[in-house]
JSON list of C-alpha atoms in Angstrom, two decimals:
[
{"chain": "A", "resi": 1, "resn": "TYR", "atom": "CA", "xyz": [48.83, -32.13, 58.25]},
{"chain": "A", "resi": 2, "resn": "PHE", "atom": "CA", "xyz": [46.73, -33.23, 55.29]},
{"chain": "A", "resi": 3, "resn": "VAL", "atom": "CA", "xyz": [43.58, -31.11, 55.43]},
{"chain": "A", "resi": 4, "resn": "GLY", "atom": "CA", "xyz": [40.25, -30.56, 53.79]},
{"chain": "A", "resi": 5, "resn": "GLY", "atom": "CA", "xyz": [38.84, -32.41, 50.82]},
{"chain": "A", "resi": 6, "resn": "CYS", "atom": "CA", "xyz": [41.45, -35.15, 50.68]},
{"chain": "A", "resi": 7, "resn": "VAL", "atom": "CA", "xyz": [40.67, -36.17, 54.28]},
{"chain": "A", "resi": 8, "resn": "ARG", "atom": "CA", "xyz": [36.91, -35.90, 53.65]},
{"chain": "A", "resi": 9, "resn": "ASP", "atom": "CA", "xyz": [37.19, -38.00, 50.49]},
{"chain": "A", "resi": 10, "resn": "PHE", "atom": "CA", "xyz": [39.17, -40.67, 52.33]},
{"chain": "A", "resi": 11, "resn": "PHE", "atom": "CA", "xyz": [36.31, -41.08, 54.83]},
{"chain": "A", "resi": 12, "resn": "LEU", "atom": "CA", "xyz": [33.81, -41.24, 51.97]},
{"chain": "A", "resi": 13, "resn": "GLY", "atom": "CA", "xyz": [35.78, -43.97, 50.20]},
{"chain": "A", "resi": 14, "resn": "LYS", "atom": "CA", "xyz": [36.54, -41.66, 47.27]},
{"chain": "A", "resi": 15, "resn": "LYS", "atom": "CA", "xyz": [39.86, -41.10, 45.54]},
{"chain": "A", "resi": 16, "resn": "PRO", "atom": "CA", "xyz": [41.07, -37.60, 46.48]},
{"chain": "A", "resi": 17, "resn": "LYS", "atom": "CA", "xyz": [41.61, -35.35, 43.44]},
{"chain": "A", "resi": 18, "resn": "ASP", "atom": "CA", "xyz": [44.23, -33.26, 45.21]},
{"chain": "A", "resi": 19, "resn": "PHE", "atom": "CA", "xyz": [46.08, -33.03, 48.49]},
{"chain": "A", "resi": 20, "resn": "ASP", "atom": "CA", "xyz": [46.30, -29.90, 50.60]},
{"chain": "A", "resi": 21, "resn": "ILE", "atom": "CA", "xyz": [48.71, -29.47, 53.47]},
{"chain": "A", "resi": 22, "resn": "ALA", "atom": "CA", "xyz": [48.41, -27.13, 56.46]},
{"chain": "A", "resi": 23, "resn": "THR", "atom": "CA", "xyz": [51.40, -26.34, 58.65]},
{"chain": "A", "resi": 24, "resn": "ASP", "atom": "CA", "xyz": [52.76, -23.93, 61.21]},
{"chain": "A", "resi": 25, "resn": "ALA", "atom": "CA", "xyz": [55.65, -23.13, 58.84]},
{"chain": "A", "resi": 26, "resn": "HIS", "atom": "CA", "xyz": [55.43, -19.69, 57.20]},
{"chain": "A", "resi": 27, "resn": "PRO", "atom": "CA", "xyz": [55.40, -19.45, 53.39]},
{"chain": "A", "resi": 28, "resn": "ARG", "atom": "CA", "xyz": [59.05, -18.35, 53.10]},
{"chain": "A", "resi": 29, "resn": "GLN", "atom": "CA", "xyz": [60.12, -21.24, 55.36]},
{"chain": "A", "resi": 30, "resn": "ILE", "atom": "CA", "xyz": [58.28, -23.64, 53.07]},
{"chain": "A", "resi": 31, "resn": "LYS", "atom": "CA", "xyz": [59.94, -22.11, 50.02]},
{"chain": "A", "resi": 32, "resn": "ARG", "atom": "CA", "xyz": [63.38, -22.62, 51.56]},
{"chain": "A", "resi": 33, "resn": "LEU", "atom": "CA", "xyz": [62.63, -26.33, 52.08]},
{"chain": "A", "resi": 34, "resn": "PHE", "atom": "CA", "xyz": [61.62, -27.15, 48.50]},
{"chain": "A", "resi": 35, "resn": "SER", "atom": "CA", "xyz": [63.52, -26.23, 45.35]},
{"chain": "A", "resi": 36, "resn": "ARG", "atom": "CA", "xyz": [60.38, -26.36, 43.18]},
{"chain": "A", "resi": 37, "resn": "CYS", "atom": "CA", "xyz": [58.18, -24.18, 45.35]},
{"chain": "A", "resi": 38, "resn": "TYR", "atom": "CA", "xyz": [56.37, -21.04, 44.27]},
{"chain": "A", "resi": 39, "resn": "LEU", "atom": "CA", "xyz": [54.53, -18.62, 46.53]},
{"chain": "A", "resi": 40, "resn": "ILE", "atom": "CA", "xyz": [51.22, -17.44, 45.14]},
{"chain": "A", "resi": 41, "resn": "GLY", "atom": "CA", "xyz": [48.27, -15.33, 46.23]},
{"chain": "A", "resi": 42, "resn": "ARG", "atom": "CA", "xyz": [47.87, -11.77, 47.36]},
{"chain": "A", "resi": 43, "resn": "ARG", "atom": "CA", "xyz": [44.82, -12.27, 49.55]},
{"chain": "A", "resi": 44, "resn": "PHE", "atom": "CA", "xyz": [46.36, -15.28, 51.25]},
{"chain": "A", "resi": 45, "resn": "ARG", "atom": "CA", "xyz": [49.90, -16.51, 50.61]},
{"chain": "A", "resi": 46, "resn": "LEU", "atom": "CA", "xyz": [50.13, -20.16, 49.63]},
{"chain": "A", "resi": 47, "resn": "ALA", "atom": "CA", "xyz": [53.03, -22.35, 48.59]},
{"chain": "A", "resi": 48, "resn": "HIS", "atom": "CA", "xyz": [52.69, -24.58, 45.55]},
{"chain": "A", "resi": 49, "resn": "VAL", "atom": "CA", "xyz": [55.24, -27.38, 45.89]},
{"chain": "A", "resi": 50, "resn": "TYR", "atom": "CA", "xyz": [55.63, -29.10, 42.53]},
{"chain": "A", "resi": 51, "resn": "ILE", "atom": "CA", "xyz": [56.01, -32.88, 42.58]},
{"chain": "A", "resi": 52, "resn": "THR", "atom": "CA", "xyz": [56.01, -33.20, 38.77]},
{"chain": "A", "resi": 53, "resn": "GLU", "atom": "CA", "xyz": [56.10, -30.65, 35.97]},
{"chain": "A", "resi": 54, "resn": "ASP", "atom": "CA", "xyz": [52.34, -30.10, 36.13]},
{"chain": "A", "resi": 55, "resn": "ARG", "atom": "CA", "xyz": [51.30, -31.41, 39.56]},
{"chain": "A", "resi": 56, "resn": "PHE", "atom": "CA", "xyz": [51.71, -29.61, 42.83]},
{"chain": "A", "resi": 57, "resn": "ILE", "atom": "CA", "xyz": [50.64, -29.83, 46.44]},
{"chain": "A", "resi": 58, "resn": "GLU", "atom": "CA", "xyz": [49.19, -26.70, 47.99]},
{"chain": "A", "resi": 59, "resn": "VAL", "atom": "CA", "xyz": [50.72, -25.86, 51.36]},
{"chain": "A", "resi": 60, "resn": "ALA", "atom": "CA", "xyz": [49.08, -23.24, 53.58]},
{"chain": "A", "resi": 61, "resn": "THR", "atom": "CA", "xyz": [50.19, -21.82, 56.89]},
{"chain": "A", "resi": 62, "resn": "PHE", "atom": "CA", "xyz": [47.66, -22.08, 59.72]},
{"chain": "A", "resi": 63, "resn": "ARG", "atom": "CA", "xyz": [45.58, -18.90, 59.70]},
{"chain": "A", "resi": 64, "resn": "ALA", "atom": "CA", "xyz": [44.46, -17.01, 62.78]},
{"chain": "A", "resi": 65, "resn": "THR", "atom": "CA", "xyz": [41.01, -15.63, 63.43]},
{"chain": "A", "resi": 66, "resn": "VAL", "atom": "CA", "xyz": [41.21, -11.86, 62.98]},
{"chain": "A", "resi": 67, "resn": "ASP", "atom": "CA", "xyz": [38.43, -9.30, 62.67]},
{"chain": "A", "resi": 68, "resn": "PRO", "atom": "CA", "xyz": [38.77, -7.88, 59.11]},
{"chain": "A", "resi": 69, "resn": "GLU", "atom": "CA", "xyz": [37.81, -4.37, 60.30]},
{"chain": "A", "resi": 70, "resn": "GLU", "atom": "CA", "xyz": [40.51, -4.42, 62.98]},
{"chain": "A", "resi": 71, "resn": "ALA", "atom": "CA", "xyz": [43.02, -5.63, 60.40]},
{"chain": "A", "resi": 72, "resn": "LYS", "atom": "CA", "xyz": [42.07, -2.85, 57.99]},
{"chain": "A", "resi": 73, "resn": "ALA", "atom": "CA", "xyz": [42.41, -0.24, 60.73]},
{"chain": "A", "resi": 74, "resn": "ALA", "atom": "CA", "xyz": [45.82, -1.64, 61.68]},
{"chain": "A", "resi": 75, "resn": "GLY", "atom": "CA", "xyz": [46.91, -1.68, 58.02]},
{"chain": "A", "resi": 76, "resn": "PHE", "atom": "CA", "xyz": [47.36, -5.40, 57.36]},
{"chain": "A", "resi": 77, "resn": "ASN", "atom": "CA", "xyz": [45.53, -8.16, 55.52]},
{"chain": "A", "resi": 78, "resn": "ALA", "atom": "CA", "xyz": [43.43, -10.30, 57.90]},
{"chain": "A", "resi": 79, "resn": "ASN", "atom": "CA", "xyz": [43.97, -13.33, 55.66]},
{"chain": "A", "resi": 80, "resn": "ASN", "atom": "CA", "xyz": [47.73, -13.31, 56.20]},
{"chain": "A", "resi": 81, "resn": "VAL", "atom": "CA", "xyz": [47.78, -13.53, 59.99]},
{"chain": "A", "resi": 82, "resn": "PHE", "atom": "CA", "xyz": [49.18, -16.87, 61.01]},
{"chain": "A", "resi": 83, "resn": "GLY", "atom": "CA", "xyz": [47.84, -18.85, 63.93]},
{"chain": "A", "resi": 84, "resn": "SER", "atom": "CA", "xyz": [47.30, -22.28, 65.42]},
{"chain": "A", "resi": 85, "resn": "ILE", "atom": "CA", "xyz": [45.71, -25.40, 64.00]},
{"chain": "A", "resi": 86, "resn": "GLU", "atom": "CA", "xyz": [42.64, -24.74, 66.18]},
{"chain": "A", "resi": 87, "resn": "GLU", "atom": "CA", "xyz": [42.22, -21.25, 64.74]},
{"chain": "A", "resi": 88, "resn": "ASP", "atom": "CA", "xyz": [42.81, -22.54, 61.22]},
{"chain": "A", "resi": 89, "resn": "ALA", "atom": "CA", "xyz": [40.03, -25.11, 61.63]},
{"chain": "A", "resi": 90, "resn": "LEU", "atom": "CA", "xyz": [37.57, -22.37, 62.55]},
{"chain": "A", "resi": 91, "resn": "ARG", "atom": "CA", "xyz": [38.46, -20.42, 59.37]},
{"chain": "A", "resi": 92, "resn": "ARG", "atom": "CA", "xyz": [37.55, -23.29, 57.05]},
{"chain": "A", "resi": 93, "resn": "ASP", "atom": "CA", "xyz": [34.23, -23.29, 55.22]},
{"chain": "A", "resi": 94, "resn": "PHE", "atom": "CA", "xyz": [32.35, -26.47, 56.20]},
{"chain": "A", "resi": 95, "resn": "THR", "atom": "CA", "xyz": [32.81, -29.02, 58.96]},
{"chain": "A", "resi": 96, "resn": "ILE", "atom": "CA", "xyz": [33.46, -31.79, 56.42]},
{"chain": "A", "resi": 97, "resn": "ASN", "atom": "CA", "xyz": [36.44, -29.77, 55.15]},
{"chain": "A", "resi": 98, "resn": "GLY", "atom": "CA", "xyz": [37.78, -28.96, 58.62]},
{"chain": "A", "resi": 99, "resn": "LEU", "atom": "CA", "xyz": [39.41, -32.35, 59.18]},
{"chain": "A", "resi": 100, "resn": "TYR", "atom": "CA", "xyz": [43.17, -32.76, 59.62]},
{"chain": "A", "resi": 101, "resn": "TYR", "atom": "CA", "xyz": [45.14, -35.97, 59.17]},
{"chain": "A", "resi": 102, "resn": "ASP", "atom": "CA", "xyz": [48.47, -36.34, 60.93]},
{"chain": "A", "resi": 103, "resn": "PRO", "atom": "CA", "xyz": [50.60, -38.84, 58.96]},
{"chain": "A", "resi": 104, "resn": "ASN", "atom": "CA", "xyz": [53.07, -39.12, 61.86]},
{"chain": "A", "resi": 105, "resn": "ASP", "atom": "CA", "xyz": [50.64, -41.09, 64.00]},
{"chain": "A", "resi": 106, "resn": "SER", "atom": "CA", "xyz": [47.74, -41.71, 61.56]},
{"chain": "A", "resi": 107, "resn": "SER", "atom": "CA", "xyz": [45.36, -39.66, 63.70]},
{"chain": "A", "resi": 108, "resn": "VAL", "atom": "CA", "xyz": [42.48, -37.49, 62.55]},
{"chain": "A", "resi": 109, "resn": "ILE", "atom": "CA", "xyz": [41.92, -34.16, 64.25]},
{"chain": "A", "resi": 110, "resn": "ASP", "atom": "CA", "xyz": [38.34, -32.85, 64.19]},
{"chain": "A", "resi": 111, "resn": "TYR", "atom": "CA", "xyz": [37.66, -29.55, 65.94]},
{"chain": "A", "resi": 112, "resn": "THR", "atom": "CA", "xyz": [34.32, -28.87, 64.22]},
{"chain": "A", "resi": 113, "resn": "GLY", "atom": "CA", "xyz": [32.28, -32.09, 64.17]},
{"chain": "A", "resi": 114, "resn": "GLY", "atom": "CA", "xyz": [33.12, -32.97, 60.57]},
{"chain": "A", "resi": 115, "resn": "LEU", "atom": "CA", "xyz": [33.28, -36.72, 61.19]},
{"chain": "A", "resi": 116, "resn": "ASP", "atom": "CA", "xyz": [29.74, -36.71, 62.61]},
{"chain": "A", "resi": 117, "resn": "ASP", "atom": "CA", "xyz": [28.51, -34.61, 59.68]},
{"chain": "A", "resi": 118, "resn": "ILE", "atom": "CA", "xyz": [30.08, -37.04, 57.19]},
{"chain": "A", "resi": 119, "resn": "GLU", "atom": "CA", "xyz": [28.36, -39.91, 58.97]},
{"chain": "A", "resi": 120, "resn": "ASN", "atom": "CA", "xyz": [25.03, -38.02, 58.95]},
{"chain": "A", "resi": 121, "resn": "LYS", "atom": "CA", "xyz": [25.52, -36.70, 55.38]},
{"chain": "A", "resi": 122, "resn": "ILE", "atom": "CA", "xyz": [25.12, -33.04, 56.37]},
{"chain": "A", "resi": 123, "resn": "ILE", "atom": "CA", "xyz": [26.80, -29.93, 54.99]},
{"chain": "A", "resi": 124, "resn": "ARG", "atom": "CA", "xyz": [27.23, -27.47, 57.87]},
{"chain": "A", "resi": 125, "resn": "SER", "atom": "CA", "xyz": [29.10, -24.18, 57.93]},
{"chain": "A", "resi": 126, "resn": "ILE", "atom": "CA", "xyz": [31.78, -23.65, 60.52]},
{"chain": "A", "resi": 127, "resn": "GLY", "atom": "CA", "xyz": [30.40, -20.71, 62.48]},
{"chain": "A", "resi": 128, "resn": "ASP", "atom": "CA", "xyz": [27.25, -18.73, 61.80]},
{"chain": "A", "resi": 129, "resn": "PRO", "atom": "CA", "xyz": [26.17, -19.53, 58.22]},
{"chain": "A", "resi": 130, "resn": "ASN", "atom": "CA", "xyz": [24.65, -16.05, 57.75]},
{"chain": "A", "resi": 131, "resn": "VAL", "atom": "CA", "xyz": [28.00, -14.46, 58.55]},
{"chain": "A", "resi": 132, "resn": "ARG", "atom": "CA", "xyz": [29.97, -17.02, 56.54]},
{"chain": "A", "resi": 133, "resn": "PHE", "atom": "CA", "xyz": [27.78, -16.62, 53.41]},
{"chain": "A", "resi": 134, "resn": "GLN", "atom": "CA", "xyz": [27.97, -12.83, 53.70]},
{"chain": "A", "resi": 135, "resn": "GLU", "atom": "CA", "xyz": [31.79, -13.01, 53.99]},
{"chain": "A", "resi": 136, "resn": "ASP", "atom": "CA", "xyz": [31.96, -15.14, 50.86]},
{"chain": "A", "resi": 137, "resn": "PRO", "atom": "CA", "xyz": [28.78, -15.75, 48.83]},
{"chain": "A", "resi": 138, "resn": "VAL", "atom": "CA", "xyz": [30.58, -18.41, 46.76]},
{"chain": "A", "resi": 139, "resn": "ARG", "atom": "CA", "xyz": [30.26, -20.66, 49.82]},
{"chain": "A", "resi": 140, "resn": "MET", "atom": "CA", "xyz": [26.56, -21.06, 48.98]},
{"chain": "A", "resi": 141, "resn": "ILE", "atom": "CA", "xyz": [27.50, -22.45, 45.56]},
{"chain": "A", "resi": 142, "resn": "ARG", "atom": "CA", "xyz": [30.11, -24.72, 47.16]},
{"chain": "A", "resi": 143, "resn": "ALA", "atom": "CA", "xyz": [27.49, -25.99, 49.61]},
{"chain": "A", "resi": 144, "resn": "ALA", "atom": "CA", "xyz": [25.11, -26.79, 46.76]},
{"chain": "A", "resi": 145, "resn": "ARG", "atom": "CA", "xyz": [27.90, -28.52, 44.82]},
{"chain": "A", "resi": 146, "resn": "PHE", "atom": "CA", "xyz": [28.85, -30.66, 47.82]},
{"chain": "A", "resi": 147, "resn": "CYS", "atom": "CA", "xyz": [25.22, -31.62, 48.35]},
{"chain": "A", "resi": 148, "resn": "ALA", "atom": "CA", "xyz": [24.90, -32.67, 44.71]},
{"chain": "A", "resi": 149, "resn": "GLN", "atom": "CA", "xyz": [28.26, -34.44, 44.43]},
{"chain": "A", "resi": 150, "resn": "LEU", "atom": "CA", "xyz": [28.18, -36.23, 47.76]},
{"chain": "A", "resi": 151, "resn": "GLY", "atom": "CA", "xyz": [24.46, -36.87, 48.19]},
{"chain": "A", "resi": 152, "resn": "PHE", "atom": "CA", "xyz": [24.42, -34.77, 51.38]},
{"chain": "A", "resi": 153, "resn": "ARG", "atom": "CA", "xyz": [21.86, -32.23, 52.57]},
{"chain": "A", "resi": 154, "resn": "LEU", "atom": "CA", "xyz": [22.30, -28.75, 54.00]},
{"chain": "A", "resi": 155, "resn": "SER", "atom": "CA", "xyz": [21.77, -28.27, 57.71]},
{"chain": "A", "resi": 156, "resn": "LYS", "atom": "CA", "xyz": [18.57, -26.39, 58.54]},
{"chain": "A", "resi": 157, "resn": "ASN", "atom": "CA", "xyz": [20.51, -23.29, 59.61]},
{"chain": "A", "resi": 158, "resn": "ASP", "atom": "CA", "xyz": [22.62, -23.33, 56.45]},
{"chain": "A", "resi": 159, "resn": "TYR", "atom": "CA", "xyz": [19.53, -23.74, 54.27]},
{"chain": "A", "resi": 160, "resn": "LYS", "atom": "CA", "xyz": [17.81, -20.76, 55.93]},
{"chain": "A", "resi": 161, "resn": "ALA", "atom": "CA", "xyz": [20.97, -18.67, 55.61]},
{"chain": "A", "resi": 162, "resn": "ALA", "atom": "CA", "xyz": [21.40, -19.60, 51.93]},
{"chain": "A", "resi": 163, "resn": "VAL", "atom": "CA", "xyz": [17.82, -18.57, 51.15]},
{"chain": "A", "resi": 164, "resn": "ALA", "atom": "CA", "xyz": [18.23, -15.30, 53.06]},
{"chain": "A", "resi": 165, "resn": "ASN", "atom": "CA", "xyz": [21.55, -14.46, 51.39]},
{"chain": "A", "resi": 166, "resn": "ALA", "atom": "CA", "xyz": [21.00, -15.85, 47.88]},
{"chain": "A", "resi": 167, "resn": "SER", "atom": "CA", "xyz": [20.99, -12.39, 46.29]},
{"chain": "A", "resi": 168, "resn": "LEU", "atom": "CA", "xyz": [24.61, -11.90, 47.38]},
{"chain": "A", "resi": 169, "resn": "ILE", "atom": "CA", "xyz": [25.73, -14.43, 44.77]},
{"chain": "A", "resi": 170, "resn": "GLU", "atom": "CA", "xyz": [25.38, -11.62, 42.21]},
{"chain": "A", "resi": 171, "resn": "THR", "atom": "CA", "xyz": [28.19, -9.76, 44.01]},
{"chain": "A", "resi": 172, "resn": "ALA", "atom": "CA", "xyz": [30.59, -12.71, 44.04]},
{"chain": "A", "resi": 173, "resn": "ASN", "atom": "CA", "xyz": [33.80, -12.80, 42.04]},
{"chain": "A", "resi": 174, "resn": "GLU", "atom": "CA", "xyz": [32.99, -14.19, 38.58]},
{"chain": "A", "resi": 175, "resn": "ASN", "atom": "CA", "xyz": [36.17, -16.25, 38.32]},
{"chain": "A", "resi": 176, "resn": "ARG", "atom": "CA", "xyz": [35.51, -17.94, 41.65]},
{"chain": "A", "resi": 177, "resn": "LEU", "atom": "CA", "xyz": [31.90, -18.63, 40.66]},
{"chain": "A", "resi": 178, "resn": "LEU", "atom": "CA", "xyz": [33.12, -20.25, 37.45]},
{"chain": "A", "resi": 179, "resn": "GLU", "atom": "CA", "xyz": [35.54, -22.46, 39.41]},
{"chain": "A", "resi": 180, "resn": "GLU", "atom": "CA", "xyz": [32.66, -23.79, 41.51]}
]
């Protein structure tokens, strides 16, 4: 499935800047399919499938919802537990990025209300925004960027959560902050 920003941008009439793919295939299975494929990432394994010398498509395996504390106790990384498309949708950041496009039948799969939020020009976290911003403070910066770039507004709950958790931005990874 095409997933995330490329699907969102299609519905907004914008040219997608990149294409991400989500699949039930595991990273090593993806690597076996494509000769110019490189597995990257420690926190979460991704496959970069090169289509030209300097352009690639990012392919991710559907991720499962796992409690990070349970994963730590069991001795594995919660980000590398594979799951279903439904679980993967719930792991994404905002509803507008939780859309999947199936090129086989040209259907759009929306588990989180992203199509409605695009229509209403709202940025809304998938799940409790307080929890999501605490998990990854960079999401607050992403939310602000989406609001500015797309002319959207934050949902009331996301706005309250961003104000309450703003100080956490100081603890975020500097490289990720720079990217946003």
